[in-house]
XYZ file of C-alpha atoms in Angstrom:
566
model
C 70.072 -18.516 65.812
C 68.852 -20.695 62.954
C 65.511 -22.290 63.390
C 65.107 -25.918 62.039
C 61.661 -25.822 62.224
C 61.409 -22.642 59.683
C 58.857 -23.661 56.826
C 60.848 -23.837 53.501
C 59.664 -21.513 50.725
C 58.131 -23.834 47.854
C 58.526 -22.304 44.196
C 55.665 -23.177 41.800
C 56.049 -23.822 38.083
C 54.132 -21.492 35.600
C 52.163 -24.783 34.750
C 51.297 -25.302 38.553
C 50.227 -21.582 38.730
C 48.067 -21.535 35.514
C 46.282 -24.787 37.011
C 45.605 -23.130 40.430
C 44.209 -20.018 38.479
C 42.090 -22.250 36.551
C 40.954 -24.128 39.686
C 40.017 -20.816 41.504
C 37.915 -19.807 38.492
C 36.223 -23.268 38.664
C 35.097 -22.506 42.162
C 37.683 -24.295 44.050
C 38.635 -23.041 47.476
C 41.833 -21.213 48.418
C 42.155 -23.327 51.452
C 42.012 -26.638 49.587
C 44.412 -25.357 47.029
C 46.987 -24.302 49.479
C 46.883 -28.025 50.912
C 46.955 -29.323 47.565
C 50.199 -27.518 46.476
C 51.590 -27.138 49.986
C 51.839 -23.335 50.010
C 50.368 -20.840 52.181
C 46.766 -19.117 51.590
C 48.550 -15.744 51.067
C 50.183 -16.987 48.250
C 47.198 -18.462 46.501
C 45.610 -14.926 47.028
C 48.738 -13.140 45.717
C 48.520 -15.348 42.571
C 44.958 -14.759 42.021
C 45.408 -11.027 42.241
C 48.357 -11.358 39.522
C 46.376 -13.923 37.393
C 45.993 -11.448 34.392
C 49.544 -10.994 33.771
C 50.427 -14.409 34.004
C 47.668 -15.393 31.643
C 48.827 -12.870 29.032
C 52.613 -13.864 29.076
C 51.449 -17.327 28.701
C 49.296 -16.641 25.533
C 51.720 -13.916 23.827
C 54.924 -16.168 24.106
C 53.233 -19.268 23.330
C 55.255 -21.356 26.008
C 55.100 -24.992 25.277
C 54.523 -27.660 28.077
C 58.023 -28.201 28.880
C 58.764 -24.500 29.414
C 55.730 -24.164 31.617
C 57.058 -26.823 33.960
C 60.317 -25.814 34.223
C 59.728 -21.948 34.239
C 58.827 -20.684 37.778
C 59.096 -16.677 37.113
C 58.377 -14.506 34.220
C 61.139 -12.278 33.034
C 60.898 -9.769 30.090
C 63.523 -9.830 27.618
C 65.171 -6.695 25.814
C 63.867 -7.898 22.310
C 60.476 -9.245 23.177
C 58.748 -8.586 20.088
C 61.487 -10.484 18.128
C 61.287 -13.503 20.493
C 57.632 -13.632 19.958
C 57.803 -13.654 16.175
C 60.443 -16.513 16.506
C 58.430 -18.715 18.724
C 55.290 -18.140 16.493
C 57.430 -19.121 13.346
C 59.090 -22.175 15.241
C 55.586 -23.427 16.482
C 54.220 -23.344 12.905
C 57.093 -25.143 11.448
C 56.671 -27.965 14.180
C 53.252 -28.131 13.707
C 53.936 -28.886 9.851
C 56.338 -31.446 10.976
C 59.351 -29.494 9.542
C 62.658 -30.141 11.230
C 64.301 -26.871 12.606
C 67.661 -26.574 13.345
C 69.641 -24.087 15.589
C 71.302 -22.294 12.571
C 67.991 -21.950 11.006
C 66.497 -20.311 14.074
C 69.431 -17.922 14.461
C 69.043 -17.165 10.517
C 65.371 -16.218 10.966
C 66.062 -14.337 13.936
C 68.229 -11.710 12.113
C 65.718 -11.809 9.284
C 62.960 -10.861 11.731
C 65.246 -8.559 13.751
C 65.742 -6.441 10.395
C 62.096 -6.666 9.541
C 61.063 -5.406 13.124
C 63.755 -2.541 12.829
C 65.687 -4.142 15.879
C 68.668 -3.308 17.366
C 71.986 -3.315 14.973
C 73.921 -4.979 17.539
C 71.674 -8.058 17.739
C 74.111 -10.863 16.182
C 71.958 -14.422 16.993
C 74.801 -15.648 18.753
C 75.206 -19.143 20.204
C 74.707 -17.573 23.840
C 71.456 -16.258 22.661
C 70.307 -19.297 20.949
C 70.837 -21.289 24.303
C 68.892 -18.574 26.363
C 66.044 -18.373 23.893
C 65.896 -22.438 23.854
C 65.696 -22.313 27.715
C 63.056 -19.735 27.771
C 60.677 -21.116 25.525
C 61.208 -25.092 26.086
C 62.647 -25.445 22.419
C 64.465 -28.493 22.012
C 66.746 -28.946 18.892
C 67.330 -32.950 18.736
C 69.150 -34.628 15.734
C 67.823 -38.174 16.789
C 64.981 -39.803 15.237
C 61.549 -38.196 15.782
C 60.393 -41.513 17.541
C 62.897 -40.569 20.318
C 61.178 -37.242 21.018
C 57.497 -38.238 21.120
C 57.692 -42.185 21.641
C 56.194 -41.937 25.111
C 53.348 -39.318 24.208
C 52.494 -41.507 21.303
C 52.270 -44.727 23.451
C 50.080 -42.760 26.070
C 47.909 -41.709 23.361
C 47.417 -45.209 21.869
C 46.641 -46.661 25.157
C 43.855 -43.651 25.752
C 42.512 -44.615 22.234
C 42.404 -48.281 22.808
C 40.619 -47.588 26.175
C 38.173 -45.224 24.537
C 37.587 -48.172 21.906
C 36.908 -50.612 24.759
C 34.834 -48.105 26.966
C 32.468 -46.622 24.420
C 32.060 -49.976 22.552
C 33.690 -48.948 19.120
C 34.627 -52.764 18.694
C 33.462 -52.887 15.152
C 36.509 -51.416 13.201
C 34.531 -50.250 10.487
C 32.882 -47.420 12.446
C 36.210 -45.871 13.376
C 37.422 -43.717 10.904
C 40.592 -41.285 10.162
C 40.622 -38.049 8.049
C 43.743 -36.202 7.137
C 44.470 -33.654 4.344
C 47.463 -32.708 2.343
C 48.845 -30.552 -0.274
C 49.833 -31.845 -3.796
C 51.577 -29.945 -6.458
C 49.709 -31.472 -9.340
C 51.672 -30.153 -12.340
C 55.165 -29.971 -10.747
C 57.858 -31.878 -12.882
C 61.596 -32.993 -11.865
C 64.348 -30.299 -12.380
C 66.571 -31.113 -15.226
C 70.116 -29.737 -14.433
C 73.243 -28.806 -16.203
C 77.001 -29.205 -15.091
C 76.773 -26.152 -13.077
C 73.561 -27.520 -11.220
C 71.385 -25.014 -12.770
C 67.985 -25.807 -13.876
C 68.407 -26.279 -17.957
C 64.912 -27.208 -18.532
C 63.053 -25.036 -21.256
C 59.802 -24.869 -19.092
C 59.240 -22.925 -16.053
C 58.654 -24.711 -12.545
C 54.868 -25.233 -11.952
C 53.853 -24.812 -8.200
C 50.143 -25.174 -8.633
C 48.651 -26.974 -5.694
C 45.486 -28.735 -4.683
C 44.545 -29.871 -1.376
C 43.130 -33.275 -0.836
C 41.139 -34.843 2.182
C 41.520 -38.750 2.544
C 39.063 -40.559 4.792
C 38.749 -44.233 5.498
C 37.655 -46.726 8.089
C 39.778 -48.848 10.160
C 39.086 -52.276 8.538
C 39.653 -50.648 4.936
C 36.047 -51.500 4.159
C 34.756 -48.185 3.579
C 36.939 -45.217 1.810
C 35.066 -41.863 1.216
C 35.598 -40.152 -2.105
C 38.410 -37.705 -2.089
C 37.766 -34.179 -1.261
C 39.604 -31.903 -3.587
C 40.231 -28.136 -3.145
C 41.592 -26.255 -5.813
C 41.866 -22.732 -6.994
C 40.039 -22.518 -10.200
C 38.172 -25.263 -12.315
C 39.444 -26.282 -15.777
C 38.292 -29.079 -18.120
C 38.155 -29.643 -21.812
C 34.438 -31.044 -21.239
C 31.843 -29.215 -23.540
C 29.402 -29.591 -20.495
C 28.916 -26.714 -18.013
C 31.050 -26.474 -15.173
C 28.311 -27.804 -12.464
C 27.169 -30.838 -14.681
C 31.208 -31.455 -15.062
C 31.760 -31.352 -11.358
C 28.793 -33.464 -10.809
C 30.166 -36.323 -12.690
C 33.507 -36.312 -10.949
C 34.443 -39.193 -8.853
C 35.541 -36.930 -6.124
C 34.119 -33.977 -4.370
C 35.640 -30.763 -5.665
C 35.732 -27.284 -3.996
C 36.967 -23.937 -5.015
C 39.020 -21.891 -2.683
C 41.086 -19.049 -3.503
C 44.440 -20.459 -1.686
C 43.645 -23.955 -2.662
C 43.703 -24.713 1.069
C 41.352 -26.420 3.407
C 39.486 -24.120 5.690
C 37.448 -24.780 8.798
C 34.462 -23.864 6.823
C 34.928 -26.430 4.148
C 35.804 -29.175 6.748
C 32.719 -28.582 8.450
C 30.654 -28.600 5.485
C 32.353 -31.835 4.524
C 31.749 -33.394 7.974
C 28.089 -32.377 8.154
C 27.032 -33.045 4.401
C 29.417 -35.500 3.065
C 30.981 -37.840 6.039
C 27.765 -38.255 7.941
C 25.465 -39.011 5.294
C 28.088 -41.200 3.621
C 28.636 -43.272 6.871
C 24.843 -43.388 7.594
C 24.338 -44.836 3.976
C 26.972 -47.324 4.686
C 25.307 -48.326 7.925
C 21.964 -48.653 6.317
C 23.476 -51.351 3.777
C 25.662 -53.405 6.139
C 23.097 -53.059 8.811
C 25.614 -52.350 11.290
C 24.390 -49.574 13.522
C 26.042 -47.745 16.263
C 28.411 -44.986 17.422
C 31.079 -43.492 14.742
C 34.464 -42.263 15.625
C 36.223 -39.772 13.541
C 39.899 -39.352 14.544
C 41.685 -36.167 13.161
C 44.881 -34.310 13.997
C 44.797 -30.667 15.622
C 45.404 -28.769 12.184
C 44.130 -25.134 12.413
C 41.685 -25.663 9.706
C 39.628 -28.236 11.649
C 36.644 -26.862 13.826
C 36.757 -27.251 17.672
C 35.693 -30.480 18.985
C 32.556 -28.862 20.665
C 31.540 -27.714 17.333
C 31.852 -31.075 15.505
C 30.425 -33.296 18.294
C 27.467 -31.182 18.428
C 26.359 -31.888 14.873
C 25.202 -35.606 15.500
C 25.000 -37.112 18.760
C 25.872 -40.503 17.092
C 29.375 -39.221 15.752
C 32.070 -38.367 17.920
C 35.488 -36.752 16.997
C 38.738 -37.238 18.652
C 41.836 -35.231 18.175
C 45.479 -36.591 17.784
C 48.135 -34.430 19.461
C 50.020 -32.406 17.088
C 53.318 -33.448 18.271
C 52.674 -37.317 17.700
C 50.552 -36.973 14.460
C 53.211 -38.185 12.093
C 53.747 -41.170 14.258
C 50.200 -42.541 14.580
C 47.873 -40.975 12.163
C 46.694 -43.864 9.767
C 46.509 -41.780 6.803
C 50.144 -40.622 7.286
C 51.450 -44.542 7.431
C 52.065 -44.413 3.733
C 48.525 -44.080 2.426
C 48.936 -40.589 1.412
C 52.466 -41.002 0.173
C 51.401 -43.988 -1.907
C 48.604 -42.114 -3.548
C 50.906 -39.343 -4.377
C 53.372 -41.585 -6.228
C 50.801 -43.280 -7.905
C 49.412 -40.056 -9.218
C 52.890 -38.994 -10.346
C 53.503 -42.165 -12.077
C 50.153 -41.895 -14.260
C 51.410 -37.934 -14.656
C 54.598 -38.914 -16.248
C 52.965 -41.653 -18.093
C 50.596 -39.053 -19.651
C 53.411 -36.743 -20.632
C 55.127 -39.657 -21.951
C 52.512 -40.673 -24.341
C 51.653 -37.196 -25.255
C 55.265 -36.672 -26.192
C 55.752 -40.032 -28.248
C 52.245 -39.812 -29.885
C 51.435 -36.148 -30.577
C 54.879 -34.418 -30.322
C 53.686 -32.428 -27.554
C 56.142 -30.151 -25.695
C 56.220 -30.304 -21.985
C 54.858 -26.549 -21.906
C 52.034 -27.680 -24.241
C 51.096 -30.670 -21.936
C 51.107 -28.852 -18.638
C 48.886 -26.358 -20.342
C 46.430 -28.823 -21.165
C 46.713 -30.927 -18.206
C 43.175 -29.493 -16.641
C 41.836 -29.773 -12.845
C 39.287 -32.369 -14.435
C 42.418 -34.585 -15.454
C 43.749 -34.152 -11.896
C 40.851 -35.193 -10.232
C 40.062 -38.506 -12.115
C 43.830 -39.360 -11.806
C 43.818 -38.732 -7.978
C 40.752 -40.694 -7.635
C 42.432 -43.739 -9.289
C 45.546 -43.333 -7.464
C 43.657 -43.582 -4.075
C 41.471 -46.564 -5.334
C 44.776 -48.255 -5.956
C 45.512 -48.429 -2.384
C 44.570 -51.916 -1.140
C 42.027 -52.809 1.635
C 45.488 -54.426 3.472
C 47.241 -51.157 3.242
C 44.382 -49.075 4.638
C 43.793 -51.642 7.378
C 47.366 -52.066 8.379
C 47.926 -48.303 8.762
C 45.946 -48.640 11.960
C 48.274 -51.257 13.357
C 50.131 -48.732 15.646
C 46.914 -47.105 17.270
C 45.527 -50.600 17.813
C 48.740 -51.792 19.164
C 49.589 -54.694 16.900
C 52.708 -53.148 15.761
C 55.482 -51.215 17.295
C 55.634 -47.341 16.842
C 59.060 -47.642 15.174
C 57.702 -50.201 12.709
C 57.831 -48.963 9.043
C 54.819 -49.448 6.799
C 55.938 -51.727 4.066
C 55.761 -49.569 1.012
C 56.933 -50.026 -2.517
C 60.769 -50.196 -2.590
C 61.740 -46.608 -2.992
C 65.024 -47.214 -4.855
C 63.125 -49.297 -7.489
C 60.537 -46.646 -7.859
C 62.990 -44.074 -8.620
C 64.758 -46.139 -11.263
C 61.432 -46.935 -12.684
C 60.661 -43.111 -13.118
C 64.382 -42.486 -14.372
C 63.686 -44.678 -17.185
C 60.589 -43.103 -17.998
C 61.717 -39.647 -18.002
C 64.826 -40.413 -20.081
C 62.335 -41.308 -22.995
C 61.085 -37.638 -22.639
C 63.103 -34.860 -24.638
C 64.180 -32.287 -22.093
C 64.920 -34.978 -19.493
C 67.977 -36.208 -20.340
C 69.756 -34.500 -17.486
C 67.296 -35.602 -14.639
C 69.243 -37.895 -12.023
C 67.912 -40.188 -9.501
C 68.730 -37.604 -6.609
C 66.581 -35.011 -8.303
C 63.851 -37.600 -8.916
C 63.731 -38.273 -5.024
C 63.750 -34.488 -4.183
C 60.644 -34.323 -6.774
C 58.667 -37.129 -5.133
C 58.915 -35.346 -1.796
C 58.558 -31.970 -3.321
C 55.205 -31.351 -1.241
C 55.986 -33.460 1.800
C 55.447 -30.547 4.308
C 52.408 -28.995 2.663
C 49.489 -30.221 4.923
C 46.721 -28.870 2.807
C 45.998 -25.736 5.098
C 47.725 -22.207 5.172
C 50.381 -21.520 7.766
C 51.423 -17.968 8.897
C 53.972 -16.476 6.482
C 56.491 -14.078 7.697
C 54.381 -10.909 6.856
C 51.372 -12.057 9.034
C 53.619 -12.904 11.861
C 55.242 -9.567 11.784
C 51.850 -7.899 11.372
C 50.440 -9.816 14.348
C 53.567 -8.764 16.478
C 53.484 -5.368 15.673
C 49.875 -4.833 16.101
C 50.095 -6.193 19.581
C 52.803 -4.148 20.372
C 51.168 -1.159 19.415
C 48.047 -2.337 21.575
C 50.247 -2.454 24.429
C 51.679 1.141 23.816
C 48.510 2.343 23.250
C 47.203 0.988 26.586
C 50.475 2.294 28.263
C 49.814 5.830 27.037
C 46.326 5.678 28.141
C 47.566 4.968 31.498
C 49.942 7.362 31.574
C 47.361 9.950 30.319
C 45.025 8.794 33.166
C 48.130 9.394 35.651
C 48.353 12.848 34.386
C 44.765 13.613 34.626
C 44.739 12.206 38.279
C 48.284 14.241 39.304
C 46.413 17.408 37.928
C 43.196 16.846 39.925
C 45.281 16.516 42.874
C 46.941 19.677 42.100
C 43.726 21.280 41.988
C 42.551 19.841 45.181
C 45.356 20.805 47.572
C 43.017 22.721 49.825
C 40.901 19.487 49.985
C 44.175 17.331 50.672
C 44.861 19.670 53.577
C 41.498 19.263 55.183
C 41.882 15.440 54.675
C 45.027 15.666 56.482
C 43.824 17.661 59.405
C 40.878 15.411 59.565
C 43.035 12.070 59.454
C 43.700 11.908 63.245
C 39.849 12.298 63.911
C 38.938 9.555 61.447
C 41.643 7.167 63.010
C 39.808 7.781 66.201
C 36.350 7.033 64.707
C 37.651 3.860 63.082
C 39.254 2.847 66.271
C 35.805 3.446 67.771
C 33.990 1.466 65.256
C 36.511 -1.322 65.588
C 35.836 -1.347 69.178
C 31.965 -1.655 68.399
C 32.552 -4.429 66.088
C 34.512 -6.327 68.631
C 32.129 -5.567 71.334
C 29.219 -6.720 68.775
C 30.993 -10.017 68.189
C 31.192 -10.759 72.133
C 27.484 -10.161 72.441
C 26.138 -12.463 69.973
C 25.130 -15.155 72.434
C 22.756 -12.558 74.355
C 19.125 -12.111 74.236
C 17.286 -10.934 71.139
C 17.664 -7.067 71.879
C 21.275 -7.189 72.379
C 21.533 -9.186 68.954
C 19.487 -6.560 67.184
C 21.605 -3.918 68.416
C 24.843 -5.328 67.519
C 23.207 -5.778 63.898
C 22.283 -2.070 63.849
C 25.779 -1.215 65.067
C 27.658 -3.084 62.668
C 25.291 -1.552 59.754
C 26.336 1.942 60.879
C 29.623 1.054 61.097
C 30.034 -0.515 57.264
C 27.832 2.762 56.064
C 30.349 4.861 57.476
C 33.022 3.032 55.551
C 30.743 2.823 52.618
C 31.544 -0.942 52.179
C 30.566 -4.285 53.540
C 33.680 -6.568 53.979
C 33.531 -10.253 53.691
C 33.830 -10.686 57.486
C 30.886 -8.046 57.938
C 28.680 -10.158 55.775
C 29.713 -13.323 57.674
C 29.018 -11.746 61.134
C 25.628 -10.120 59.894
C 24.507 -13.634 58.699
C 25.535 -15.409 61.914
C 24.079 -12.511 63.945
C 20.467 -12.608 61.928
C 20.516 -16.519 62.688
C 20.881 -15.809 66.201
C 18.224 -13.202 66.298
C 15.909 -15.278 64.296
C 16.548 -18.321 66.734
C 16.038 -15.856 69.866
C 12.700 -14.678 68.450
C 11.465 -18.103 67.942
C 12.168 -18.851 71.590
C 10.555 -15.904 72.781
C 7.343 -16.658 70.569
């Protein structure tokens, strides 16, 4: 007969399960958690016992928030290593702000499958893509980015405004934002022929520098740029050290020309903080300083940065809304890049007309020192009004879908087009190629992302570790089974004594129950129960949680009885 009062089974999402594990680790009791999530204590205990497997899967597969909230169980897939690689690649692309389409994922899946020596039957079909997106919470949306993360961006803006109010950051000149980007500092537009091939007589240059921008919310104080290059070059007769000291920017050498956590921490400690403290001395405007940065992998943890100086606090912008609200990303970096490129083309035009210099000769003579001065001038060309208006979205004075009023892009492209037409070799450069050139480093965030080889290596090494662990477990099982075979005689004896031990166990259980019933008797009875329980536990060679609770209770009773007797 159907029971109307039967308790319904509640299925928890992976997100809730992880929260319960964190609460248990923090010391919260199973009883309180069972009430909070409306599940039994047995379910909490079972989850605690399996927490290792749950955490491992969460870390390895990089499940996002949506997947954790929707998925309730973990099921292994046939091509697990392949999907781990795709998820890592997908997360890297999304972190860099690059759009990822369904066909692109399928194409990458075939490449990774080949690199991982996967099944030849794997075809990366539409059905596989649908299941993959459902498993990992991947959303392929063609609409505007704002429709995806608008709610999260609005929530963060409110959180930022509340922090400004609660922590007394009312003075906008003590609130800063820092962000880095990559710039291809010698790159030129491609000149194409009728077959859409590069007909230029020079090689495409992809040398890059990474640049860190930083300014405060009212635009009154912008720090000198930090430029990170692979190697220093200059036409100056001064030594490299003297030459760098005379730059209007800060310069660092790094083999990949990318920002690292070490360089950022050094900048934060030895450049940012002293520069802001010097500004405070000049303006007599003292108080706490807030630095807003994104969650790039090259940034140290918040705990590390906040421990440097108690008067300086760091706040992170979530990666999925960085492009919407990060002040430096609201036209400041883009305007600096375009101003630099305009100066770069102007120098090329002058060198071509005045010195009859070829493009290759100009690129060779364009030094890192030239790049530093030109970038510094380009950043200085950004007005205080531009710097201040870049914070409007965060402060709630403009809508998230409002576009910063930059120079008209079409007009800029026409200016570049007319300039390039005057230079030999650029006759076949068209406005569409100029537009592509202006955005050539749009997705270079100034720090190194994982390349395919690194992803393959990570996934392969992790798989080898799991195989090694499995083999070790199998070897242990073999050793155990061998020991069992060698001890057949002992096993028989244990079987023969099994009934005797059961009888002893029953007797000890009876003793335990008897002890518990006599807890309210006189002092001698309590002491006897304690002794009997100790003997019973020694026979079992363990003290259970219940045993410890009873012993504690009886010792208190014995103490009370002894005090009354005295």
